[in-house]
Coordinates of C-alpha atoms in Angstrom, one line a residue:
X202 CA 124.9 -39.0 -105.6
X203 CA 126.6 -41.8 -107.4
X204 CA 127.4 -41.2 -111.0
X205 CA 125.6 -43.3 -113.6
X206 CA 125.8 -43.9 -117.3
X207 CA 123.5 -41.8 -119.3
X208 CA 122.5 -42.2 -123.0
X209 CA 120.2 -39.8 -124.8
X210 CA 116.8 -41.5 -125.2
X211 CA 115.6 -42.0 -128.8
X212 CA 112.2 -40.5 -129.6
X213 CA 109.0 -42.6 -129.2
X214 CA 107.4 -43.5 -132.5
X215 CA 104.8 -46.1 -133.6
X216 CA 102.6 -46.3 -136.6
X217 CA 99.6 -47.4 -134.4
X218 CA 99.6 -44.1 -132.4
X219 CA 98.8 -43.4 -128.8
X220 CA 96.2 -44.7 -126.4
X221 CA 95.1 -43.4 -123.1
X222 CA 96.2 -39.8 -123.9
X223 CA 92.9 -38.3 -125.0
X224 CA 94.1 -38.3 -128.6
X225 CA 97.3 -36.4 -127.9
X226 CA 100.7 -37.5 -129.3
X227 CA 103.4 -37.6 -126.7
X228 CA 107.1 -36.6 -127.2
X229 CA 110.1 -36.9 -124.9
X230 CA 110.5 -33.1 -125.0
X231 CA 107.0 -32.9 -123.6
X232 CA 107.9 -35.3 -120.8
X233 CA 111.0 -33.4 -119.7
X234 CA 111.0 -33.0 -115.9
X235 CA 109.4 -36.4 -115.4
X236 CA 110.9 -39.8 -114.6
X237 CA 109.8 -41.9 -117.5
X238 CA 109.6 -45.7 -117.4
X239 CA 109.1 -47.4 -120.8
X240 CA 107.5 -50.8 -120.6
X241 CA 108.1 -52.8 -123.8
X242 CA 105.4 -55.4 -123.7
X243 CA 103.1 -57.5 -125.8
X244 CA 99.7 -58.7 -124.6
X245 CA 100.3 -62.5 -125.3
X246 CA 103.2 -62.6 -122.9
X247 CA 102.4 -63.7 -119.3
X248 CA 105.6 -62.2 -118.0
X249 CA 104.5 -58.8 -119.5
X250 CA 101.2 -59.1 -117.7
X251 CA 103.1 -59.8 -114.4
X252 CA 105.1 -56.6 -115.0
X253 CA 101.9 -54.6 -115.5
X254 CA 100.8 -55.7 -112.1
X255 CA 104.3 -55.0 -110.6
X256 CA 104.2 -51.4 -111.9
X257 CA 100.8 -50.5 -110.4
X258 CA 102.2 -49.7 -107.0
X259 CA 105.0 -47.6 -108.5
X260 CA 102.5 -45.6 -110.5
X261 CA 100.4 -45.0 -107.5
X262 CA 103.2 -44.0 -105.1
X263 CA 105.0 -41.7 -107.6
X264 CA 102.0 -40.4 -109.6
X265 CA 103.3 -36.8 -109.6
X266 CA 106.8 -37.5 -110.8
X267 CA 106.7 -40.8 -112.8
X268 CA 105.1 -41.4 -116.2
X269 CA 104.9 -45.1 -117.2
X270 CA 104.5 -45.5 -120.9
X271 CA 103.7 -48.9 -122.4
X272 CA 105.4 -49.5 -125.8
X273 CA 103.3 -52.3 -127.3
X274 CA 105.7 -54.4 -129.4
X275 CA 103.9 -57.4 -131.0
X276 CA 105.1 -61.0 -131.3
X277 CA 102.0 -62.4 -133.1
X278 CA 100.4 -61.0 -136.2
X279 CA 97.1 -60.5 -134.4
X280 CA 98.9 -58.3 -131.8
X281 CA 99.8 -55.8 -134.6
X282 CA 96.0 -55.2 -135.1
X283 CA 95.3 -51.8 -133.5
X284 CA 91.9 -52.8 -132.2
X285 CA 93.4 -55.8 -130.5
X286 CA 95.8 -53.5 -128.7
X287 CA 92.9 -51.2 -127.7
X288 CA 91.1 -54.3 -126.3
X289 CA 94.2 -55.5 -124.4
X290 CA 94.7 -52.1 -122.8
X291 CA 91.1 -52.3 -121.6
X292 CA 91.3 -56.0 -120.7
X293 CA 94.3 -55.6 -118.4
X294 CA 93.3 -52.2 -117.0
X295 CA 96.4 -50.4 -118.2
X296 CA 96.2 -47.0 -116.5
X297 CA 99.0 -45.2 -118.3
X298 CA 99.7 -44.0 -121.9
X299 CA 100.4 -46.8 -124.5
X300 CA 102.3 -46.4 -127.8
X301 CA 101.1 -48.9 -130.4
X302 CA 104.3 -49.8 -132.3
X303 CA 103.3 -52.6 -134.7
X304 CA 106.5 -52.4 -136.7
X305 CA 108.8 -52.5 -133.7
X306 CA 110.3 -49.1 -134.6
X307 CA 110.9 -47.9 -131.0
X308 CA 111.8 -51.4 -129.9
X309 CA 114.7 -51.3 -132.5
X310 CA 115.8 -47.8 -131.5
X311 CA 116.2 -48.9 -127.9
X312 CA 117.9 -52.2 -128.9
X313 CA 115.4 -54.2 -127.0
X314 CA 115.9 -58.0 -127.2
X315 CA 113.0 -59.5 -125.1
X316 CA 109.6 -59.1 -123.7
X317 CA 109.2 -57.5 -121.2
X318 CA 111.9 -54.9 -121.0
X319 CA 111.8 -51.8 -118.8
X320 CA 113.8 -48.6 -119.6
X321 CA 114.2 -45.7 -117.2
X322 CA 114.6 -42.2 -118.6
X323 CA 115.6 -39.4 -116.3
X324 CA 113.9 -35.9 -116.2
X325 CA 116.5 -34.5 -118.6
X326 CA 115.8 -37.2 -121.3
X327 CA 118.6 -39.6 -120.7
X328 CA 118.4 -43.4 -120.4
X329 CA 119.8 -44.4 -117.0
X330 CA 118.8 -48.0 -116.6
X331 CA 117.4 -51.0 -118.5
X332 CA 115.8 -54.1 -116.9
X333 CA 114.7 -57.3 -118.7
X334 CA 112.1 -59.6 -117.3
X335 CA 110.3 -59.7 -114.0
X336 CA 111.1 -58.7 -110.4
X337 CA 112.5 -55.2 -111.0
X338 CA 109.8 -53.0 -109.5
X339 CA 111.7 -52.5 -106.3
X340 CA 114.9 -51.6 -108.1
X341 CA 113.1 -49.1 -110.3
X342 CA 111.3 -47.6 -107.2
X343 CA 114.7 -47.1 -105.5
X344 CA 116.2 -45.5 -108.7
X345 CA 113.1 -43.2 -109.0
X346 CA 113.7 -42.0 -105.4
X347 CA 117.3 -41.2 -106.3
X348 CA 116.3 -39.4 -109.5
X349 CA 113.6 -37.4 -107.6
X350 CA 116.2 -36.2 -105.0
X351 CA 118.8 -35.5 -107.6
X352 CA 116.6 -33.5 -110.0
X353 CA 114.7 -31.7 -107.2
X354 CA 118.0 -30.3 -106.1
X355 CA 119.0 -29.4 -109.7
X356 CA 115.6 -27.8 -110.4
X357 CA 114.9 -30.2 -113.3
X358 CA 112.1 -32.2 -111.7
X359 CA 108.5 -31.3 -112.7
X360 CA 105.8 -32.4 -110.3
X361 CA 102.1 -32.6 -111.3
X362 CA 99.7 -34.8 -113.2
X363 CA 100.9 -37.0 -116.0
X364 CA 99.5 -37.3 -119.5
X365 CA 97.2 -40.3 -118.8
X366 CA 93.6 -39.8 -119.9
X367 CA 91.2 -42.6 -118.9
X368 CA 89.0 -43.9 -121.8
X369 CA 85.2 -43.9 -121.5
X370 CA 84.0 -47.0 -119.6
X371 CA 81.8 -49.5 -121.6
X372 CA 78.7 -51.0 -120.0
X373 CA 77.8 -54.7 -120.3
X374 CA 77.1 -57.8 -118.3
X375 CA 80.3 -59.5 -119.3
X376 CA 83.8 -57.9 -119.8
X377 CA 86.5 -60.0 -121.5
X378 CA 85.1 -63.3 -120.1
X379 CA 87.7 -66.1 -119.9
X380 CA 86.2 -69.6 -119.7
X381 CA 82.8 -71.2 -118.9
X382 CA 81.3 -74.4 -117.6
X383 CA 77.8 -75.7 -117.8
X384 CA 76.3 -76.4 -114.4
X385 CA 74.1 -79.4 -113.6
X386 CA 71.1 -77.1 -113.6
X387 CA 71.7 -76.3 -117.3
X388 CA 72.9 -72.7 -116.6
X389 CA 76.4 -71.5 -117.4
X390 CA 79.0 -70.3 -114.9
X391 CA 81.3 -67.8 -116.6
X392 CA 84.7 -66.4 -115.4
X393 CA 83.9 -62.7 -116.0
X394 CA 87.6 -61.8 -116.0
X395 CA 87.3 -58.0 -116.7
X396 CA 84.8 -57.6 -113.9
X397 CA 86.9 -59.7 -111.4
X398 CA 83.9 -62.0 -110.7
X399 CA 81.9 -65.0 -111.8
X400 CA 78.5 -64.7 -113.5
X401 CA 75.8 -67.4 -113.7
X402 CA 73.9 -67.1 -117.0
X403 CA 70.6 -68.7 -117.8
X404 CA 70.3 -71.5 -120.3
X405 CA 70.0 -68.9 -123.1
X406 CA 73.6 -67.9 -122.4
X407 CA 72.6 -64.2 -122.0
X408 CA 70.3 -63.6 -119.0
X409 CA 72.2 -63.0 -115.7
X410 CA 71.0 -65.2 -112.9
X411 CA 73.5 -63.9 -110.3
X412 CA 77.0 -62.5 -109.9
X413 CA 79.6 -63.9 -107.5
X414 CA 82.0 -61.2 -106.6
X415 CA 81.5 -57.4 -106.4
X416 CA 83.6 -56.4 -109.4
X417 CA 86.6 -55.1 -107.4
X418 CA 90.0 -56.8 -107.4
X419 CA 90.8 -58.6 -104.3
X420 CA 91.5 -62.0 -102.6
X421 CA 88.5 -62.2 -100.2
X422 CA 86.8 -65.4 -99.1
X423 CA 83.4 -66.0 -97.7
X424 CA 79.9 -64.9 -98.8
X425 CA 81.1 -61.6 -100.3
X426 CA 84.2 -62.8 -102.2
X427 CA 86.6 -61.0 -104.5
X428 CA 88.7 -62.3 -107.4
X429 CA 91.3 -60.8 -109.7
X430 CA 91.0 -61.7 -113.4
X431 CA 89.7 -65.3 -112.9
X432 CA 90.0 -67.6 -115.9
X433 CA 89.6 -71.4 -115.8
X434 CA 86.7 -73.3 -114.2
X435 CA 86.2 -76.9 -113.4
X436 CA 83.3 -78.8 -111.9
X437 CA 84.0 -81.0 -108.9
X438 CA 83.2 -84.7 -109.7
X439 CA 80.0 -85.8 -108.1
X440 CA 81.9 -88.6 -106.3
X441 CA 83.8 -86.1 -104.2
X442 CA 82.2 -84.4 -101.2
X443 CA 84.5 -81.4 -100.7
X444 CA 82.1 -78.7 -99.6
X445 CA 82.5 -76.8 -102.8
X446 CA 81.2 -77.4 -106.4
X447 CA 83.4 -75.5 -108.7
X448 CA 87.2 -74.8 -108.7
X449 CA 88.3 -71.4 -110.1
X450 CA 91.8 -70.5 -111.5
X451 CA 92.0 -67.1 -110.0
X452 CA 94.8 -65.9 -112.2
X453 CA 96.1 -62.6 -110.9
X454 CA 95.6 -63.7 -107.3
X455 CA 97.9 -66.7 -108.1
X456 CA 95.4 -68.9 -106.3
X457 CA 92.8 -71.7 -106.7
X458 CA 89.4 -70.9 -105.2
X459 CA 86.5 -73.2 -104.4
X460 CA 82.9 -72.0 -105.0
X461 CA 79.8 -73.4 -103.2
X462 CA 77.0 -72.9 -105.6
X463 CA 74.2 -73.1 -102.9
X464 CA 75.1 -69.7 -101.5
X465 CA 78.0 -68.4 -103.6
X466 CA 80.5 -68.7 -100.8
X467 CA 84.2 -68.9 -101.8
X468 CA 87.2 -70.6 -100.1
X469 CA 90.8 -70.3 -101.1
X470 CA 92.1 -73.8 -101.7
X471 CA 95.6 -73.3 -102.9
X472 CA 98.1 -70.5 -103.2
X473 CA 99.2 -67.7 -100.9
X474 CA 98.3 -64.8 -103.1
X475 CA 102.0 -64.3 -103.9
X476 CA 103.6 -65.2 -107.2
X477 CA 105.9 -68.2 -107.4
X478 CA 109.6 -67.5 -108.2
X479 CA 112.6 -69.7 -108.9
X480 CA 113.7 -71.2 -105.7
X481 CA 110.3 -71.3 -104.1
X482 CA 108.7 -74.6 -103.0
X483 CA 107.3 -76.8 -105.7
X484 CA 105.1 -79.0 -103.5
X485 CA 103.6 -78.9 -100.1
X486 CA 100.4 -77.9 -98.1
X487 CA 98.2 -76.3 -100.7
X488 CA 97.8 -72.9 -99.0
X489 CA 101.5 -72.6 -98.1
X490 CA 102.9 -72.9 -101.7
X491 CA 103.0 -69.9 -104.1
X492 CA 101.5 -70.3 -107.5
X493 CA 102.0 -68.3 -110.7
X494 CA 99.1 -67.2 -113.0
X495 CA 97.0 -70.4 -113.0
X496 CA 94.9 -70.1 -116.2
X497 CA 92.8 -73.3 -116.3
X498 CA 92.0 -76.3 -114.2
X499 CA 90.7 -79.9 -115.0
X500 CA 90.2 -83.1 -113.1
X501 CA 92.6 -85.8 -114.4
X502 CA 94.0 -88.9 -112.9
X503 CA 92.6 -88.3 -109.4
X504 CA 93.8 -84.7 -109.0
X505 CA 92.9 -81.2 -110.3
X506 CA 95.5 -80.4 -112.9
X507 CA 96.4 -76.7 -113.3
X508 CA 97.7 -74.9 -116.4
X509 CA 100.3 -72.8 -114.6
X510 CA 100.9 -70.3 -117.4
X511 CA 103.2 -68.1 -115.4
X512 CA 105.9 -70.7 -115.1
X513 CA 105.3 -72.8 -118.2
X514 CA 104.3 -75.9 -116.2
X515 CA 101.3 -78.0 -115.2
X516 CA 100.7 -78.4 -111.5
X517 CA 98.2 -80.6 -109.6
X518 CA 96.1 -80.0 -106.6
X519 CA 95.1 -83.1 -104.5
X520 CA 91.9 -82.1 -102.6
X521 CA 92.1 -85.2 -100.3
X522 CA 95.7 -84.6 -99.2
X523 CA 95.2 -80.9 -99.5
X524 CA 98.5 -80.5 -101.3
X525 CA 99.9 -79.0 -104.6
X526 CA 102.9 -80.1 -106.6
X527 CA 104.5 -79.7 -110.0
X528 CA 103.0 -82.4 -112.3
X529 CA 104.8 -81.6 -115.7
X530 CA 107.3 -79.2 -117.1
X531 CA 110.6 -77.8 -116.1
X532 CA 109.9 -74.0 -116.1
X533 CA 111.9 -73.7 -119.4
X534 CA 109.8 -72.1 -122.1
X535 CA 109.5 -74.1 -125.3
X536 CA 108.1 -77.2 -127.0
X537 CA 109.8 -80.4 -125.9
X538 CA 108.0 -83.7 -125.5
X539 CA 108.8 -86.7 -123.4
X540 CA 108.5 -87.7 -119.7
X541 CA 106.5 -85.1 -117.7
X542 CA 109.5 -84.2 -115.6
X543 CA 111.5 -83.3 -118.7
X544 CA 108.9 -81.7 -121.0
X545 CA 108.9 -78.0 -121.9
X546 CA 105.7 -75.9 -122.2
X547 CA 105.1 -72.3 -123.0
X548 CA 102.1 -70.6 -121.2
X549 CA 99.7 -73.6 -121.1
X550 CA 96.3 -71.9 -120.9
X551 CA 93.6 -74.5 -121.6
X552 CA 92.9 -78.0 -120.4
X553 CA 90.3 -80.7 -121.3
X554 CA 89.9 -84.4 -120.3
X555 CA 89.4 -87.0 -123.0
X556 CA 86.1 -88.9 -122.9
X557 CA 87.8 -92.1 -121.7
X558 CA 89.8 -90.2 -119.1
X559 CA 93.1 -91.4 -120.5
X560 CA 94.4 -88.1 -121.9
X561 CA 94.7 -84.5 -120.8
X562 CA 94.6 -82.1 -123.7
X563 CA 96.6 -78.9 -123.3
X564 CA 96.3 -75.6 -125.3
X565 CA 100.0 -74.5 -125.1
X566 CA 99.5 -70.9 -126.2
X567 CA 102.9 -69.4 -126.8
X568 CA 104.0 -72.3 -129.0
X569 CA 100.7 -72.2 -130.8
X570 CA 100.4 -75.8 -130.1
X571 CA 98.0 -78.5 -128.8
X572 CA 99.7 -81.0 -126.6
X573 CA 98.4 -84.0 -124.6
X574 CA 99.5 -86.0 -121.6
X575 CA 99.1 -89.7 -121.5
X576 CA 97.8 -91.1 -118.2
X577 CA 100.4 -93.4 -116.5
X578 CA 99.8 -97.0 -117.3
X579 CA 101.2 -98.6 -114.1
X580 CA 102.6 -98.0 -110.7
X581 CA 105.8 -95.9 -110.7
X582 CA 105.1 -94.4 -114.1
X583 CA 104.6 -90.6 -114.4
X584 CA 103.1 -90.0 -117.8
X585 CA 104.4 -88.6 -121.1
X586 CA 103.8 -85.4 -123.0
X587 CA 103.1 -85.4 -126.7
X588 CA 102.5 -82.7 -129.3
X589 CA 99.5 -83.0 -131.7
X590 CA 99.8 -79.7 -133.5
X591 CA 102.6 -77.1 -133.4
X592 CA 106.3 -76.7 -133.9
X593 CA 107.7 -74.1 -131.6
X594 CA 107.8 -70.6 -130.2
X595 CA 108.2 -68.7 -133.4
X596 CA 106.0 -70.5 -136.0
X597 CA 102.3 -69.8 -136.2
X598 CA 99.5 -69.1 -138.7
X599 CA 96.2 -70.5 -140.0
X600 CA 96.8 -73.7 -142.0
X601 CA 94.6 -76.8 -142.1
X602 CA 95.4 -80.3 -143.2
X603 CA 97.9 -82.9 -141.8
X604 CA 98.7 -82.0 -138.2
X605 CA 102.4 -82.1 -138.8
X606 CA 102.2 -79.0 -141.0
X607 CA 99.1 -77.3 -139.6
X608 CA 99.4 -74.0 -137.9
X609 CA 97.5 -72.2 -135.1
X610 CA 97.9 -68.8 -133.5
X611 CA 98.1 -68.6 -129.7
X612 CA 95.2 -70.9 -128.8
X613 CA 93.8 -70.5 -125.3
X614 CA 91.2 -73.3 -125.0
X615 CA 90.5 -77.0 -125.9
X616 CA 87.2 -78.8 -125.7
X617 CA 86.7 -82.6 -126.3
X618 CA 83.8 -83.2 -128.8
X619 CA 81.5 -86.2 -128.7
X620 CA 83.4 -88.1 -131.4
X621 CA 86.7 -87.8 -129.5
X622 CA 88.1 -85.0 -131.6
X623 CA 89.3 -81.8 -130.0
X624 CA 87.8 -78.3 -130.6
X625 CA 90.5 -75.6 -130.3
X626 CA 89.8 -72.0 -129.4
X627 CA 92.3 -70.6 -131.9
X628 CA 92.3 -67.3 -130.2
X629 CA 94.5 -65.0 -132.3
X630 CA 93.0 -66.5 -135.5
X631 CA 89.5 -65.6 -134.3
X632 CA 88.5 -69.2 -135.2
X633 CA 87.3 -72.5 -133.8
X634 CA 89.5 -75.3 -135.1
X635 CA 89.3 -79.1 -134.8
X636 CA 92.0 -81.8 -134.4
X637 CA 91.0 -85.4 -135.2
X638 CA 93.4 -87.8 -133.4
X639 CA 92.6 -90.8 -135.6
X640 CA 93.2 -89.1 -138.9
X641 CA 95.7 -86.6 -137.7
X642 CA 93.9 -83.8 -139.6
X643 CA 93.2 -80.2 -138.6
X644 CA 90.2 -78.4 -139.9
X645 CA 88.4 -75.1 -139.3
X646 CA 84.9 -75.2 -137.8
X647 CA 84.1 -71.5 -137.6
X648 CA 85.6 -68.1 -138.2
X649 CA 84.7 -64.5 -137.2
X650 CA 84.9 -65.3 -133.5
X651 CA 86.6 -62.4 -131.7
X652 CA 89.4 -63.9 -129.5
X653 CA 87.6 -67.1 -128.5
X654 CA 89.1 -68.3 -125.2
X655 CA 87.1 -71.5 -124.4
X656 CA 84.0 -73.5 -125.4
X657 CA 81.3 -75.7 -123.8
X658 CA 79.3 -78.5 -125.4
X659 CA 75.5 -78.2 -125.1
X660 CA 73.2 -80.8 -126.7
X661 CA 75.3 -81.2 -129.8
X662 CA 76.0 -77.5 -130.2
X663 CA 79.1 -75.7 -129.0
X664 CA 78.9 -72.5 -127.0
X665 CA 82.0 -70.4 -127.5
X666 CA 83.3 -67.8 -125.1
X667 CA 84.0 -64.8 -127.4
X668 CA 86.2 -62.9 -125.0
X669 CA 86.7 -59.7 -127.1
X670 CA 83.0 -59.5 -128.0
X671 CA 82.1 -59.9 -124.3
X672 CA 79.6 -62.7 -124.9
X673 CA 78.8 -66.4 -125.3
X674 CA 78.0 -67.5 -128.9
X675 CA 76.2 -70.7 -129.6
X676 CA 77.1 -72.6 -132.8
X677 CA 76.0 -75.7 -134.6
X678 CA 78.8 -78.1 -135.1
X679 CA 79.2 -78.1 -138.9
X680 CA 79.2 -81.3 -140.8
X681 CA 81.8 -79.9 -143.2
X682 CA 84.8 -77.8 -142.5
X683 CA 85.1 -74.1 -143.4
X684 CA 87.6 -73.5 -146.2
X685 CA 90.2 -71.0 -145.1
X686 CA 93.1 -69.6 -147.1
X687 CA 96.3 -70.9 -145.6
X688 CA 98.8 -68.4 -144.0
X689 CA 102.0 -69.0 -142.2
X690 CA 104.1 -66.6 -140.1
X691 CA 107.3 -66.4 -138.1
X692 CA 107.9 -64.0 -135.3
X693 CA 109.7 -61.1 -137.0
X694 CA 112.6 -59.8 -135.0
X695 CA 116.0 -58.6 -136.4
X696 CA 118.6 -61.4 -136.1
X697 CA 121.8 -60.7 -134.3
X698 CA 124.8 -61.4 -136.5
X699 CA 127.3 -63.6 -134.7
X700 CA 130.4 -65.4 -135.9
X701 CA 130.6 -69.2 -135.8
X702 CA 133.0 -70.6 -133.2
X703 CA 133.5 -69.0 -129.8
X704 CA 130.9 -66.6 -128.6
X705 CA 131.1 -64.9 -125.2
X706 CA 127.7 -64.7 -123.6
X707 CA 127.5 -62.0 -120.8
X708 CA 124.3 -61.5 -118.8
X709 CA 124.7 -58.0 -117.3
X710 CA 123.3 -57.7 -113.8
X711 CA 123.9 -54.9 -111.3
X712 CA 122.2 -55.2 -107.9
X713 CA 119.9 -52.3 -107.0
X714 CA 121.3 -49.6 -104.8
X715 CA 121.5 -50.8 -101.2
X716 CA 121.4 -54.5 -102.2
X717 CA 123.8 -57.2 -103.0
X718 CA 123.7 -60.7 -104.4
X719 CA 122.3 -63.1 -101.9
X720 CA 124.9 -65.8 -101.3
X721 CA 123.7 -66.9 -97.8
X722 CA 122.3 -70.2 -99.0
X723 CA 124.5 -70.9 -102.0
X724 CA 124.8 -69.4 -105.5
X725 CA 122.3 -66.5 -106.1
X726 CA 122.5 -66.6 -109.9
X727 CA 121.5 -69.2 -112.5
X728 CA 122.0 -69.3 -116.3
X729 CA 120.4 -71.8 -118.6
X730 CA 121.3 -71.9 -122.3
X731 CA 119.9 -74.0 -125.2
X732 CA 119.3 -73.5 -128.9
X733 CA 117.0 -74.1 -131.8
X734 CA 118.1 -76.1 -133.7
X735 CA 120.1 -78.0 -131.0
X736 CA 122.9 -78.4 -133.6
X737 CA 123.6 -74.7 -133.4
X738 CA 125.4 -75.1 -130.1
X739 CA 128.4 -77.3 -130.2
X740 CA 129.1 -76.5 -126.5
X741 CA 127.9 -74.2 -123.8
X742 CA 124.4 -75.6 -123.4
X743 CA 122.9 -76.4 -120.0
X744 CA 122.6 -74.8 -116.6
X745 CA 125.2 -73.2 -114.4
X746 CA 125.5 -70.5 -111.8
X747 CA 127.8 -68.0 -113.5
X748 CA 126.1 -65.2 -115.6
X749 CA 128.9 -65.3 -118.2
X750 CA 129.8 -68.3 -120.4
X751 CA 131.7 -69.2 -123.5
X752 CA 129.5 -70.8 -126.2
X753 CA 130.8 -72.5 -129.3
X754 CA 128.5 -72.2 -132.4
X755 CA 128.5 -74.5 -135.3
X756 CA 129.8 -73.3 -138.7
X757 CA 127.3 -75.6 -140.4
X758 CA 124.2 -73.9 -139.2
X759 CA 123.3 -70.6 -140.9
X760 CA 120.7 -69.3 -138.5
X761 CA 118.8 -70.2 -135.3
X762 CA 117.7 -69.0 -131.9
X763 CA 119.6 -69.0 -128.7
X764 CA 117.4 -69.6 -125.7
X765 CA 118.8 -67.9 -122.5
X766 CA 117.2 -68.0 -119.1
X767 CA 118.8 -66.0 -116.3
X768 CA 118.0 -65.5 -112.6
X769 CA 119.6 -63.4 -109.9
X770 CA 118.5 -62.9 -106.3
X771 CA 119.5 -59.8 -104.3
X772 CA 119.0 -58.8 -100.7
X773 CA 119.4 -55.7 -98.5
X774 CA 123.1 -55.0 -97.9
X775 CA 122.8 -53.9 -94.3
X776 CA 124.2 -56.2 -91.5
X777 CA 121.9 -54.4 -89.0
X778 CA 118.8 -55.7 -90.7
X779 CA 117.8 -59.1 -89.1
X780 CA 115.5 -60.1 -91.9
X781 CA 116.7 -58.4 -95.1
X782 CA 114.2 -58.0 -98.0
X783 CA 115.2 -60.1 -100.9
X784 CA 114.1 -59.9 -104.6
X785 CA 114.4 -62.3 -107.5
X786 CA 115.1 -60.9 -111.0
X787 CA 114.5 -63.3 -113.9
X788 CA 114.1 -63.2 -117.7
X789 CA 114.0 -65.6 -120.7
X790 CA 115.5 -64.5 -124.0
X791 CA 114.9 -66.0 -127.4
X792 CA 117.7 -64.4 -129.5
X793 CA 117.5 -65.0 -133.2
X794 CA 121.0 -65.2 -134.6
X795 CA 122.5 -65.3 -138.1
X796 CA 125.9 -66.7 -138.4
X797 CA 128.4 -64.7 -140.6
X798 CA 132.2 -64.7 -140.7
X799 CA 132.3 -61.0 -139.6
X800 CA 129.6 -61.4 -136.9
X801 CA 130.0 -60.5 -133.2
X802 CA 132.0 -62.7 -130.9
X803 CA 130.3 -61.4 -127.8
X804 CA 126.6 -61.3 -126.9
X805 CA 125.6 -59.1 -124.0
X806 CA 122.1 -59.4 -122.5
X807 CA 121.0 -56.9 -119.9
X808 CA 119.1 -58.4 -117.0
X809 CA 119.5 -55.2 -114.9
X810 CA 121.8 -52.2 -115.3
X811 CA 123.5 -50.6 -118.3
X812 CA 125.8 -52.3 -120.8

């Protein structure tokens, strides 16, 4: 057995307490004999949601030796609310214990720098591996097999049931609904995300007319379809005869589905069911190209545009050519305007077409922003991205007034109102907000809405999807705004003290046992670096293939954020294998830094392995 670095694991503490344990507090001493995987996550983060799905197979295959523990470590203020964590654990079907750590106490003890981060603790209570980002499930599974063999031989492995206790299920017609559309008949079609199905509700918004899907996760077409956490819905324009009436963003299936309302039959239109990774195709036949967590869909400029939350881009599906392609964004996470090919987004989650068809409004959730794309004016033009409200990844709150200083908190939906203004489902503020393009003002229309995720206009009223209250709520559009006390927040994480001048950036990556970096078709690693503000970096910004780089930091900037995106691809290291299995590991870090003369001159970031 190869030797590996071991560090005694700090205790697990969090003021919010434990979920999914039947009311029992867990300790590392009580977990001795088990392989423990800590998943540092926060429920706003799409990469964290991907990792939850990656871990499901590991949990099932090693249920008698492995205990996965989610350490919920909030980014947004709303995510520090204990009830919100309870809701998220239920919403995303988290079937393992979760520690609610609103003050990031355990996060700090384990020196975590990014969401998501996975830490492996061996049966004797030592940290043996750390992985940041997505794509590590296979490496952890391999490590677990090694730990099982090693500790079985030593007599330190304890098999048997883990500490997970399932909560009592709650009944209801809807469970964490995502978005809704009004059908030509006057009824509503709702993405019933928690039940992995679609529900048609009568005009009262309450009575169930029918359900499309049997409530089980799956990617099944035909008259007995299955979905996996569907979200966005879009009506097919009447001018198109496509054989289906509604398009569904089937989020966890990484697919677009078409629904024929006459009989509820479903067809997969785009996506393979696999998640898109760096290096995968970005255009081509619709059912041959991977997608990544499509969250909403809208008809714009002759195509169905897709809010591709999983890769911070907008894609487009052409139903006539039967193709998909990237339409806007670079996959870099952030808020950068400009030509669509150069713009940055951060988990775009809601789309709405302006009344004149000239703008596509975007709820850009992780930047707490509302953006819009201008329709190209002539041949050869590709469109431009603009920001109406929002300033970046780390600033959020609830503040009305001039759009330049207004604040939102993780909005998931946008709806165009009759006067051309935009209603915003300001999800983590539990509010419905309004942006008026002509005046540039932001106001509050309604409060006390539990995690609103979308809205539909009905005869001058607005019907809001209250996701965490599991219902649709009909509101009169008020003539006057609601007065709300202004609050402003910044994401609170301890800054790393670094010295101005030369800073060595090292992304630590060790290929999993039995694998090596895949160099068959060129470099297998990628490193992209930028900063906020841009003036922080005098040199070292941009993309390259080496995972280490020398940066030069300005001595005139006191603090900022280094944005680091790393990717590494590894494959089976066995020449006898004709078609080796390959895996992509990737992570984005936003590292707050404070410049001090005595600060560090090296910044290590662990992608996989131990520093």
